[in-house]
mmCIF file of C-alpha atoms in Angstrom:
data_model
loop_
_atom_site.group_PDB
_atom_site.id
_atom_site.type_symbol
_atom_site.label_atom_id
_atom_site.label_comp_id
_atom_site.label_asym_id
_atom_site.label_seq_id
_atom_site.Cartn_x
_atom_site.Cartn_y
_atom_site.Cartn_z
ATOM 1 C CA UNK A 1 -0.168 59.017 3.106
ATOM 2 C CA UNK A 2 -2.207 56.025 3.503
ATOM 3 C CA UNK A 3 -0.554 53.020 4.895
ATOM 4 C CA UNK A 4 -0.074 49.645 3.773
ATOM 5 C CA UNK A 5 -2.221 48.037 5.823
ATOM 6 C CA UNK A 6 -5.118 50.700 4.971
ATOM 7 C CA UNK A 7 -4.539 50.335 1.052
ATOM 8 C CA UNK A 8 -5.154 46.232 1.863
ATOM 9 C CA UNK A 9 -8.283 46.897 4.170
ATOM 10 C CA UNK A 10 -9.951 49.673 1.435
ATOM 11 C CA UNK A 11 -12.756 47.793 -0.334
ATOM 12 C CA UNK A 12 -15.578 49.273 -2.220
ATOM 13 C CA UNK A 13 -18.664 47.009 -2.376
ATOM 14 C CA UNK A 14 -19.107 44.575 -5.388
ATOM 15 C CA UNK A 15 -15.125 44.731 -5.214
ATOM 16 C CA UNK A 16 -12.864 42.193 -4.713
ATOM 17 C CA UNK A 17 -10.701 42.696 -2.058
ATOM 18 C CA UNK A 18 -10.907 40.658 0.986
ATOM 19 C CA UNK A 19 -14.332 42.361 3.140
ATOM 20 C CA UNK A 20 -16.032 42.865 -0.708
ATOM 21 C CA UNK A 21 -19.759 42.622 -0.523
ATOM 22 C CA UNK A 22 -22.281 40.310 -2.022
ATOM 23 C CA UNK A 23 -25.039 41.132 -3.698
ATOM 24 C CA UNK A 24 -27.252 40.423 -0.841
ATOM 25 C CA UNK A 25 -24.972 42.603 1.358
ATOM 26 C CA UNK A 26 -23.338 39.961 3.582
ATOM 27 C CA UNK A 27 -19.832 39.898 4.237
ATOM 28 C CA UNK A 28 -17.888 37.420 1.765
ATOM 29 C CA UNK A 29 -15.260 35.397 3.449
ATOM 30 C CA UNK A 30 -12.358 32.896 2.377
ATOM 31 C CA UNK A 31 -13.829 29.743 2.518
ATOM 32 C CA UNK A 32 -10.386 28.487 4.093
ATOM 33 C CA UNK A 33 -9.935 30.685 7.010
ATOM 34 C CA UNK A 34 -10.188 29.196 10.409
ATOM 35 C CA UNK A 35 -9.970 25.191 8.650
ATOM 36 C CA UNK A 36 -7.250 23.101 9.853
ATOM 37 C CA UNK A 37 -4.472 21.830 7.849
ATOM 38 C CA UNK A 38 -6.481 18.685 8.013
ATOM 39 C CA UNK A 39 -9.416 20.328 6.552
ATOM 40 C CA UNK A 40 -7.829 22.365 4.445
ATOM 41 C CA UNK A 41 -6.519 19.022 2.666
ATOM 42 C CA UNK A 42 -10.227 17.382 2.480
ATOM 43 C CA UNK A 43 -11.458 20.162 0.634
ATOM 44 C CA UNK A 44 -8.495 19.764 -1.972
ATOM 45 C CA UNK A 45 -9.022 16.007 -1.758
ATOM 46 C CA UNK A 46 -12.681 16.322 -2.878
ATOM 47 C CA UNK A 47 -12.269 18.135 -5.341
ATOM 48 C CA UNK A 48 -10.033 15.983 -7.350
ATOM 49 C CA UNK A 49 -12.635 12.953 -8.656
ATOM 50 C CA UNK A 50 -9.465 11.412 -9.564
ATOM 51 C CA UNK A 51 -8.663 10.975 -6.208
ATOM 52 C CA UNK A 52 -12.199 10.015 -5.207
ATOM 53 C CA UNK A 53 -13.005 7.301 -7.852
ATOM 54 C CA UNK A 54 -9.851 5.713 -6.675
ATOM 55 C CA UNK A 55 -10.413 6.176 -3.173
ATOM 56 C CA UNK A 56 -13.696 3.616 -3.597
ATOM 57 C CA UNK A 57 -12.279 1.561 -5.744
ATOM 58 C CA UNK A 58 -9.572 0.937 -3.028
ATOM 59 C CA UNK A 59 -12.145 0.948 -0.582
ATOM 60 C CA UNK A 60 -13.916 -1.640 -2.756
ATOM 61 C CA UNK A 61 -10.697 -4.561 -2.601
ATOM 62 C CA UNK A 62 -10.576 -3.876 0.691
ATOM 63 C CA UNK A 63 -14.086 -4.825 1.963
ATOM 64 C CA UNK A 64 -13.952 -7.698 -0.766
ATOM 65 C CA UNK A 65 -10.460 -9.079 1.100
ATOM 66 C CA UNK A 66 -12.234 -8.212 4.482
ATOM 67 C CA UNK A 67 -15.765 -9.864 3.530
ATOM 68 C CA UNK A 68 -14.227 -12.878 1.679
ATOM 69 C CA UNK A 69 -15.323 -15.704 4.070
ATOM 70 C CA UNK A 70 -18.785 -14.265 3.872
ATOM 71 C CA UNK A 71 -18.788 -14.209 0.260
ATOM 72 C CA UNK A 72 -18.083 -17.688 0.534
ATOM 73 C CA UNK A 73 -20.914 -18.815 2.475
ATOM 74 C CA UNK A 74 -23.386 -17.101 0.634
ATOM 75 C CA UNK A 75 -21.436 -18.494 -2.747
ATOM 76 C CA UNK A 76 -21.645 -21.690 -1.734
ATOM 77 C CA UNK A 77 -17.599 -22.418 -2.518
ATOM 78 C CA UNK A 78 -14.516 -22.338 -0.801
ATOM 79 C CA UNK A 79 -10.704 -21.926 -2.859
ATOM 80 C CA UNK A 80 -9.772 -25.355 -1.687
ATOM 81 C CA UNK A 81 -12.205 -27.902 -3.052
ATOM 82 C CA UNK A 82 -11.365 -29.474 -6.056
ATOM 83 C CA UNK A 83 -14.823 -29.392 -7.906
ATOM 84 C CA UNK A 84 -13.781 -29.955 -11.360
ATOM 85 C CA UNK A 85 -12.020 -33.999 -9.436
ATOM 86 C CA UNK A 86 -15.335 -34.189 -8.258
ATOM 87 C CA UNK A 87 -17.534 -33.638 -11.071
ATOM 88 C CA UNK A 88 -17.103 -34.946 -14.302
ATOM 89 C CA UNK A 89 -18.665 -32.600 -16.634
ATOM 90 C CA UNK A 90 -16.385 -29.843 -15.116
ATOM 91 C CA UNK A 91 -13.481 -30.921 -16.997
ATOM 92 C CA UNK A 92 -12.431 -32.439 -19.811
ATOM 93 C CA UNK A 93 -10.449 -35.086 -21.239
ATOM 94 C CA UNK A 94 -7.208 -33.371 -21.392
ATOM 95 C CA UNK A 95 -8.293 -31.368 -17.631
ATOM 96 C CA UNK A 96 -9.258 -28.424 -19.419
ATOM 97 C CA UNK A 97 -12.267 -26.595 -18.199
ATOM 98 C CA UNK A 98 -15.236 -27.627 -20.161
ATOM 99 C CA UNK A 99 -17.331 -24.716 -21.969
ATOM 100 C CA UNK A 100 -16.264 -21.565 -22.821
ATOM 101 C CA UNK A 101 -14.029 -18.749 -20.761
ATOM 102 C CA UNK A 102 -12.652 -21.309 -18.585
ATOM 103 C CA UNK A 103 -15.682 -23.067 -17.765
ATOM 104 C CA UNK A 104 -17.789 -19.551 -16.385
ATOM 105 C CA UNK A 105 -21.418 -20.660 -15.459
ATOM 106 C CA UNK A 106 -24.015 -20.047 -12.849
ATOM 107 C CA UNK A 107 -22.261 -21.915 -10.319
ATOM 108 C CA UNK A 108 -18.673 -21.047 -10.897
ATOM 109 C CA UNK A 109 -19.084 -17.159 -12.161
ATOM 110 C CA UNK A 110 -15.462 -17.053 -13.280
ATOM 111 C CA UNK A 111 -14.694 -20.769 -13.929
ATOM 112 C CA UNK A 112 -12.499 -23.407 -12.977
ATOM 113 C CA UNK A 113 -8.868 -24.093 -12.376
ATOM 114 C CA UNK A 114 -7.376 -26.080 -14.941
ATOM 115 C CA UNK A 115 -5.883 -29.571 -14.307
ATOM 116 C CA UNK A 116 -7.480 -29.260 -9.948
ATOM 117 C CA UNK A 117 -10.588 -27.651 -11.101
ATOM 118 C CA UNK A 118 -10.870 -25.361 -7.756
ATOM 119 C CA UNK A 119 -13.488 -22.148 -8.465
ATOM 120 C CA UNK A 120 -11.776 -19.519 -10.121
ATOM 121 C CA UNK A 121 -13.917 -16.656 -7.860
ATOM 122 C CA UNK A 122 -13.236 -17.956 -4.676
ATOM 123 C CA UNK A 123 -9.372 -18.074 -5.350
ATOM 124 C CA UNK A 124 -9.420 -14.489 -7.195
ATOM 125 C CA UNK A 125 -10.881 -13.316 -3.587
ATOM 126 C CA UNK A 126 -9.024 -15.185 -1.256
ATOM 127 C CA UNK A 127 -5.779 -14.840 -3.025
ATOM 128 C CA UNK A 128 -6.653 -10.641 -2.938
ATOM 129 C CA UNK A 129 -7.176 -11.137 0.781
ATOM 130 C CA UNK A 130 -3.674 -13.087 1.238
ATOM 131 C CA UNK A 131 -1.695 -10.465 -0.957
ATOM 132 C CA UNK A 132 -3.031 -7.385 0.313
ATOM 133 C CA UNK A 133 -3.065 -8.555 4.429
ATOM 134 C CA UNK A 134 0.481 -9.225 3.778
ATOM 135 C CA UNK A 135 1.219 -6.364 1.787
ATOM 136 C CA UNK A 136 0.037 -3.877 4.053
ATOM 137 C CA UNK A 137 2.231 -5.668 7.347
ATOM 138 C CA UNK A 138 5.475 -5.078 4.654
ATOM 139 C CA UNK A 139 4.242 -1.629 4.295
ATOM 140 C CA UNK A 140 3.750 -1.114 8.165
ATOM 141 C CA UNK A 141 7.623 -2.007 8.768
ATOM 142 C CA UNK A 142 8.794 -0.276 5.922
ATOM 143 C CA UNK A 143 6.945 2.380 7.532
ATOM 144 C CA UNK A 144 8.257 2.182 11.200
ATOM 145 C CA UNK A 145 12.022 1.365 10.010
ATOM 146 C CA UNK A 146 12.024 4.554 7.351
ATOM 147 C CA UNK A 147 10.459 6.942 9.826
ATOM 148 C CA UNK A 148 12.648 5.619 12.948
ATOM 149 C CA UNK A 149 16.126 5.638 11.296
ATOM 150 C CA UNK A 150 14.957 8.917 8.769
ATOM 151 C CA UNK A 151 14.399 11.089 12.499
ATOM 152 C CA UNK A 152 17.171 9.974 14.221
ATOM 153 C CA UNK A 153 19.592 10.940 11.446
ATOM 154 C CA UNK A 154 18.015 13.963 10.612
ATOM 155 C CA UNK A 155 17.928 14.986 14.320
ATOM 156 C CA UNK A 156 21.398 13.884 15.786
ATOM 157 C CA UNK A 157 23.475 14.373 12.925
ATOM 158 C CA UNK A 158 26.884 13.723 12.709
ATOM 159 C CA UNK A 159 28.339 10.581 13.440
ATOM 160 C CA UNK A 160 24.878 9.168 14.042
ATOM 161 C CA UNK A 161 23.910 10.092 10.732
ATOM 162 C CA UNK A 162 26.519 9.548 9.105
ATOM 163 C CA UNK A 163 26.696 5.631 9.963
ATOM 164 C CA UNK A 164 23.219 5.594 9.415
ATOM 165 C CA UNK A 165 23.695 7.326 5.583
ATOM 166 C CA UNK A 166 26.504 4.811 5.131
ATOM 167 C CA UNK A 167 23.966 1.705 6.175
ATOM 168 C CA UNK A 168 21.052 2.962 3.914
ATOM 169 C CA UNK A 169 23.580 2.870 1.039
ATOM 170 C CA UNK A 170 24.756 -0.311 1.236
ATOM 171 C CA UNK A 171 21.009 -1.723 1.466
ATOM 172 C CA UNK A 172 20.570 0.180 -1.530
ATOM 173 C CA UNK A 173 23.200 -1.251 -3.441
ATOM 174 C CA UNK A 174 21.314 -4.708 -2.656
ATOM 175 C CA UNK A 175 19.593 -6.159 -5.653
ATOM 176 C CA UNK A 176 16.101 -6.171 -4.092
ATOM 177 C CA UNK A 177 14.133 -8.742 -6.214
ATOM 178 C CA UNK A 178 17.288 -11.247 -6.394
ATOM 179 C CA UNK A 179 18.039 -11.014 -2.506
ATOM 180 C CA UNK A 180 14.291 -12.019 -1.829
ATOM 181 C CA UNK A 181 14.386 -14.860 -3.874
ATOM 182 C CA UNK A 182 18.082 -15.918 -2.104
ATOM 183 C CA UNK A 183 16.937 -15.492 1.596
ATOM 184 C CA UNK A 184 13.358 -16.653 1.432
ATOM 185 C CA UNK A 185 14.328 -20.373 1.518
ATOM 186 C CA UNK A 186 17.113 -19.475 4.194
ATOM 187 C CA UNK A 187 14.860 -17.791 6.528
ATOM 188 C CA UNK A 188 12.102 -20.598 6.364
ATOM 189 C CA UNK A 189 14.757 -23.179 6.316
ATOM 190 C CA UNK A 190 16.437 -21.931 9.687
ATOM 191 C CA UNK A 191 12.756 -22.627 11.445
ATOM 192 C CA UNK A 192 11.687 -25.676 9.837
ATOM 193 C CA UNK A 193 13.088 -29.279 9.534
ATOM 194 C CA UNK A 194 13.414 -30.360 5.880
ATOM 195 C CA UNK A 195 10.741 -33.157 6.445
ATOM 196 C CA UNK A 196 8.250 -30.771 8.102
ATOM 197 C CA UNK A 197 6.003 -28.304 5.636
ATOM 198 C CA UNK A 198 6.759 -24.964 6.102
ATOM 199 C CA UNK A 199 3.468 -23.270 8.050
ATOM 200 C CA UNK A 200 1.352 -20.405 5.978
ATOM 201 C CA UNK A 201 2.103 -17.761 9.068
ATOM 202 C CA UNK A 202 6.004 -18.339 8.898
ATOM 203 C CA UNK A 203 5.741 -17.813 4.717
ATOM 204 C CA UNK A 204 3.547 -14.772 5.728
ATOM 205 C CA UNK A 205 6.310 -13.100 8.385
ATOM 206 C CA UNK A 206 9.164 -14.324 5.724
ATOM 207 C CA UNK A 207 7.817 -12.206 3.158
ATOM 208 C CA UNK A 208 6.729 -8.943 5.521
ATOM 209 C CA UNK A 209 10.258 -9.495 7.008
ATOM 210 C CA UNK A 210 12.521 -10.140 3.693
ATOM 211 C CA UNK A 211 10.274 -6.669 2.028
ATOM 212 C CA UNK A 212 10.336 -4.450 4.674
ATOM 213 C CA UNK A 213 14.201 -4.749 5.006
ATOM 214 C CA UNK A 214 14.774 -4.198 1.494
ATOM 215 C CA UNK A 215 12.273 -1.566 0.811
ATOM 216 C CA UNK A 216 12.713 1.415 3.707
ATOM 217 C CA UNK A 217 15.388 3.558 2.292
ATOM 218 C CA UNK A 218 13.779 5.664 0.233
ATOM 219 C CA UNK A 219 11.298 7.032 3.032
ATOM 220 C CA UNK A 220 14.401 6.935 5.419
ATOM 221 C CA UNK A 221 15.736 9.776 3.065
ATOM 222 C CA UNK A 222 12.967 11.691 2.596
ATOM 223 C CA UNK A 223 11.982 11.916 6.438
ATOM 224 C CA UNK A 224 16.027 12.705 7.158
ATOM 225 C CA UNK A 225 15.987 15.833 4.738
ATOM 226 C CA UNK A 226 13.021 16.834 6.001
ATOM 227 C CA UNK A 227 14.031 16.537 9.476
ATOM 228 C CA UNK A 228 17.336 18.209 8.970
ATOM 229 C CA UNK A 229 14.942 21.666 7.731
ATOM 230 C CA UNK A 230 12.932 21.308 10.346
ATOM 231 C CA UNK A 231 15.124 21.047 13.645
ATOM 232 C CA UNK A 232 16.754 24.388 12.749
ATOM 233 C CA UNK A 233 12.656 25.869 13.151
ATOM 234 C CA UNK A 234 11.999 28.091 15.996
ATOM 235 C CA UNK A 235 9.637 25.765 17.892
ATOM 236 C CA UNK A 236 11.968 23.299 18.245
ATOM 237 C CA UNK A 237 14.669 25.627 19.537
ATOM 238 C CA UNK A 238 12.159 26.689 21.903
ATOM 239 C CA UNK A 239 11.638 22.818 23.201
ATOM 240 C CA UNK A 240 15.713 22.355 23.671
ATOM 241 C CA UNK A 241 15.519 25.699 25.882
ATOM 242 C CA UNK A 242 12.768 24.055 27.467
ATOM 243 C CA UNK A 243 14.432 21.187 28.710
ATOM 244 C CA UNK A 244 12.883 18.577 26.266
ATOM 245 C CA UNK A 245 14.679 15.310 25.766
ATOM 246 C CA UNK A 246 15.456 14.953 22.332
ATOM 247 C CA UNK A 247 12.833 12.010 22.106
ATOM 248 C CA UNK A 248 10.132 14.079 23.656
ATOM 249 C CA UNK A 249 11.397 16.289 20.694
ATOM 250 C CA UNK A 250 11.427 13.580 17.700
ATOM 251 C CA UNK A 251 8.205 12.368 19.403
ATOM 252 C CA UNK A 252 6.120 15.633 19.660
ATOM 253 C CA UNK A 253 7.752 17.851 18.053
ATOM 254 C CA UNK A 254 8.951 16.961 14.665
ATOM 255 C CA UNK A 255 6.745 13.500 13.980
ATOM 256 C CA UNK A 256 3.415 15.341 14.150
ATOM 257 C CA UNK A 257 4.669 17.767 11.129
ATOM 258 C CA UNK A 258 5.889 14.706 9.524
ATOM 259 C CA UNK A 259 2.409 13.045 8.862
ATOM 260 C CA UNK A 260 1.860 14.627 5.015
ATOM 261 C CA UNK A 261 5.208 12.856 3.344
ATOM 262 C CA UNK A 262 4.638 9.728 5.198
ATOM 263 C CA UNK A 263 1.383 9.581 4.687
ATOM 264 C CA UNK A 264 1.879 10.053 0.906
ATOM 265 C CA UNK A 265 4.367 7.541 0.623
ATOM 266 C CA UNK A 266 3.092 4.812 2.469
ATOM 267 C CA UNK A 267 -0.018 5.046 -0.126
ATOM 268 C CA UNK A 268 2.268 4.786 -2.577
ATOM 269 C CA UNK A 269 4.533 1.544 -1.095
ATOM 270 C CA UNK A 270 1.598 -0.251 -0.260
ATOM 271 C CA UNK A 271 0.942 -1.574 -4.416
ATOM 272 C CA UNK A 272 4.444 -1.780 -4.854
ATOM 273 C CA UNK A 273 4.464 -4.326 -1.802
ATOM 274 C CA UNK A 274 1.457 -6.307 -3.778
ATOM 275 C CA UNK A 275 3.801 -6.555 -6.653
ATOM 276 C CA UNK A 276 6.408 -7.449 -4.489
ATOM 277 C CA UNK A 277 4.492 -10.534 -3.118
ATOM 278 C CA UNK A 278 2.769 -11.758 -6.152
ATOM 279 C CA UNK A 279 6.331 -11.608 -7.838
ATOM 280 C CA UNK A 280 7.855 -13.934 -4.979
ATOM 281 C CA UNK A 281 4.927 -16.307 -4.960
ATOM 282 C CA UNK A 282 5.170 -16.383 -8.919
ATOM 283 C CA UNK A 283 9.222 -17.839 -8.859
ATOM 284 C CA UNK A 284 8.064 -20.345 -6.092
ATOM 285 C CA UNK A 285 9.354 -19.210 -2.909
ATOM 286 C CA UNK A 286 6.594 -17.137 -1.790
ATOM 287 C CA UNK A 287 3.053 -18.781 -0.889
ATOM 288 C CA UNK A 288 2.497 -22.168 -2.575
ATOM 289 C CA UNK A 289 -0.266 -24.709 -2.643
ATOM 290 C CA UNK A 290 -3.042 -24.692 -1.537
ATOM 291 C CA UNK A 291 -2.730 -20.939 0.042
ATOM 292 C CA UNK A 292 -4.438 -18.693 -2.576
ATOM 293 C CA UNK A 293 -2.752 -15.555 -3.899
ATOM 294 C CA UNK A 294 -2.431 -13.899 -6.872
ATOM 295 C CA UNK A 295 0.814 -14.775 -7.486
ATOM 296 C CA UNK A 296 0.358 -18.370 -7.294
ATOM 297 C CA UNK A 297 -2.501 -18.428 -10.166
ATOM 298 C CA UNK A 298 -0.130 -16.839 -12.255
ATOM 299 C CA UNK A 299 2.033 -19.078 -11.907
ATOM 300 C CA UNK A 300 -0.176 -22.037 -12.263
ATOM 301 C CA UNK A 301 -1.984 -20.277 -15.141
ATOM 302 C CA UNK A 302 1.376 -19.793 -17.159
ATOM 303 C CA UNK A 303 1.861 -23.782 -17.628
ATOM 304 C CA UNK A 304 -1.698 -23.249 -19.632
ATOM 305 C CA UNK A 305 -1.596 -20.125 -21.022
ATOM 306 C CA UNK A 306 -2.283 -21.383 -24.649
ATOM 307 C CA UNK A 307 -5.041 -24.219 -23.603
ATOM 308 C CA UNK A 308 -7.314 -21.739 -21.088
ATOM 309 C CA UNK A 309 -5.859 -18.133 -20.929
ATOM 310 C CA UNK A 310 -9.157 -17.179 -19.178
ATOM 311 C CA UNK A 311 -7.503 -18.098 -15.902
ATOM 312 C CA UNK A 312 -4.905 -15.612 -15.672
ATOM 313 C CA UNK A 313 -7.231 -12.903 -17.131
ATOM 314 C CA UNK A 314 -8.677 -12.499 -13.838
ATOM 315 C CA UNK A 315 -5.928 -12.460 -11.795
ATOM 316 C CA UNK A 316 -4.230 -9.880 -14.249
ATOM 317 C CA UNK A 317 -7.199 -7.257 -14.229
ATOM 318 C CA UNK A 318 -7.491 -7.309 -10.709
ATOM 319 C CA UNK A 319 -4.033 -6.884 -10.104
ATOM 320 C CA UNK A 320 -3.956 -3.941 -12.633
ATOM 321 C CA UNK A 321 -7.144 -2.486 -11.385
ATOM 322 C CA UNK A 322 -5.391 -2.253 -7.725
ATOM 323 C CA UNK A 323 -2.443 -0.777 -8.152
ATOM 324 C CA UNK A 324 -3.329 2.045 -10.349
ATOM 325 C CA UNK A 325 -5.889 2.944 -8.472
ATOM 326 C CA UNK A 326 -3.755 2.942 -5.719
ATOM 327 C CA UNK A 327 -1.361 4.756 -7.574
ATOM 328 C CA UNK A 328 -3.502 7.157 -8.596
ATOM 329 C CA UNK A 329 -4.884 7.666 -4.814
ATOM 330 C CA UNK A 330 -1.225 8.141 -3.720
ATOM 331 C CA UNK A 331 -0.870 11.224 -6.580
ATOM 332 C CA UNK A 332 -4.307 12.788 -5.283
ATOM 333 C CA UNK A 333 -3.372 12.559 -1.682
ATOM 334 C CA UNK A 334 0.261 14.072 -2.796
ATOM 335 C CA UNK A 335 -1.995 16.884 -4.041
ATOM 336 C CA UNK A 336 -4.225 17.597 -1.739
ATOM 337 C CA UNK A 337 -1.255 17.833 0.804
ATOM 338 C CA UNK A 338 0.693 20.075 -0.957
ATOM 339 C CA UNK A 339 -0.524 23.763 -0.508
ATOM 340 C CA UNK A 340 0.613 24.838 -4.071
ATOM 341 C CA UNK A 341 -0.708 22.372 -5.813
ATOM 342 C CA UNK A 342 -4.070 23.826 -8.707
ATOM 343 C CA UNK A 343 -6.244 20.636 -8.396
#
């Protein structure tokens, strides 16, 4: 009787069972044997041109947020000067921009600000700089605070978890978008006299601070269930007999297989944080003048939507251009982690 193992091993040349030939007589192999997990996820990721496309375009606002001060200087203009006060052929009667599409020429490509008549460009990019730096320290707390209190729930259970479950609940049952706009003026209020303006760094920490609170709960319950699968694995068994603390066991154990969801989820917080800030400078209590962000112009460009709707065009395609790609990076990575997935 031939065994199971043999029946697997039995391949006839030109076949196709695992040691099948090719027509040159070398041995075929699975491309994905002896590749890393790591590896093993780049050659999904590479594949999917999805994923790619909006892995450069990312890459793309990023190096223009990075590179905006050099941009500048080869420009020739800054978001703060008012060129349209200091030229009068700028603007017009009424502080409109002169010429068509909001005043776009050779030396302001996309414009001028109504009413100030600061360059359009220079605002687009520094406002992209300002909403994704800050977006990405929001994401970085939600981060640490989802992963932190997800493990130590997952891990210690019982009462420890279940205070924990109880605490992510009732920050749940917080409406997000009204509780920013409530504590924003509180928090800035409780570090700056009334006379005093409030500095661009404190706005900056107010917002990271006011979104990251409100916005790690759903990663908190992600990394718990997948915590409370994975302590009852044999390799962590093996560390208890051991004698491993149980943060030696959250630490190296358990985090390093934890990289994949959070990974994948922090790609996918980070353009919900834009949102997040553009929406708070947009009601007033996020950034306001002269900081540039993208929720300011929309703001400013709402009082003259009708007379120059140019302005908040480019603002509005950024924006849009961002966060799906983002979006659609998150999906690919998603993907490209998951083992069962056909792309």
């Amino acid at each position: 009787m031939t065994s199971p193992v043999q029946t697997e091993d039995t391949s006839v040349p030109g076949g196709n069972g695992p040691d099948a030939l090719s027509k040159d007589g070398a041995q075929e192999t699975k491309p994905s044997e002896g590749l890393s997990p790591g590896q093993l996820m780049w050659m999904r990721f590479r594949r999917d041109r999805t994923g790619i496309i909006s892995a450069c375009v990312v890459i793309f606002f990023f190096l223009i947020a990075i590179l905006a001060p050099v941009i500048s200087k080869l420009y020739g203009k800054d978001p703060y000067t008012l060129y349209g006060q200091n030229s009068l052929t700028l603007l017009n009667e009424f502080n409109m921009p002169s010429g068509s599409f909001g005043g776009a020429s050779g030396s302001h490509w996309f414009g001028i600000e109504p009413n100030l008549g600061r360059d359009v460009f220079m605002q687009l990019l520094y406002g992209m700089r300002t909403s994704i730096y800050t977006a990405l320290g929001a994401t970085l707390v939600i981060v640490i605070l989802g992963v932190l209190i997800g493990l130590v729930g997952g891990y210690f259970g019982g009462a420890v978890d279940f205070w924990l479950g109880r605490f992510t609940d009732l920050l749940l049952g917080f409406p997000s978008q009204l509780f920013m706009i409530a504590s924003m003026p509180v928090i800035t209020a409780a570090f700056v006299k009334p006379d005093e303006n409030t500095p661009v760094w404190l706005r900056a920490a107010a917002i990271i601070f006011v979104t990251g609170i409100l916005g790690w709960m759903g990663l908190a319950r992600l990394i718990r269930a997948a915590t409370l699968t994975m302590r009852e694995r044999e390799f962590v068994e093996a560390a208890k007999i051991s004698g491993a603390s149980p943060w030696r066991i959250i630490r190296k154990e358990l985090l390093p297989n934890l990289w994949s969801p959070i990974l994948v989820q922090a790609t996918l917080q980070l353009p919900s944080n834009v949102l997040n800030v553009a929406f708070l400078s947009f009601v007033g209590v996020g950034f306001v003048e002269p900081t540039p962000d993208w929720g300011r112009m929309f703001s400013n460009g709402a009082g003259f939507i009708q007379q120059d709707p140019a302005y908040m065009v480019y603002p509005g395609v950024a924006m849009v251009i961002f966060v799906l790609a983002f979006n659609l990076l998150g999906d690919s990575v998603r993907d490209a982690f998951d083992p069962k997935s056909g792309r």
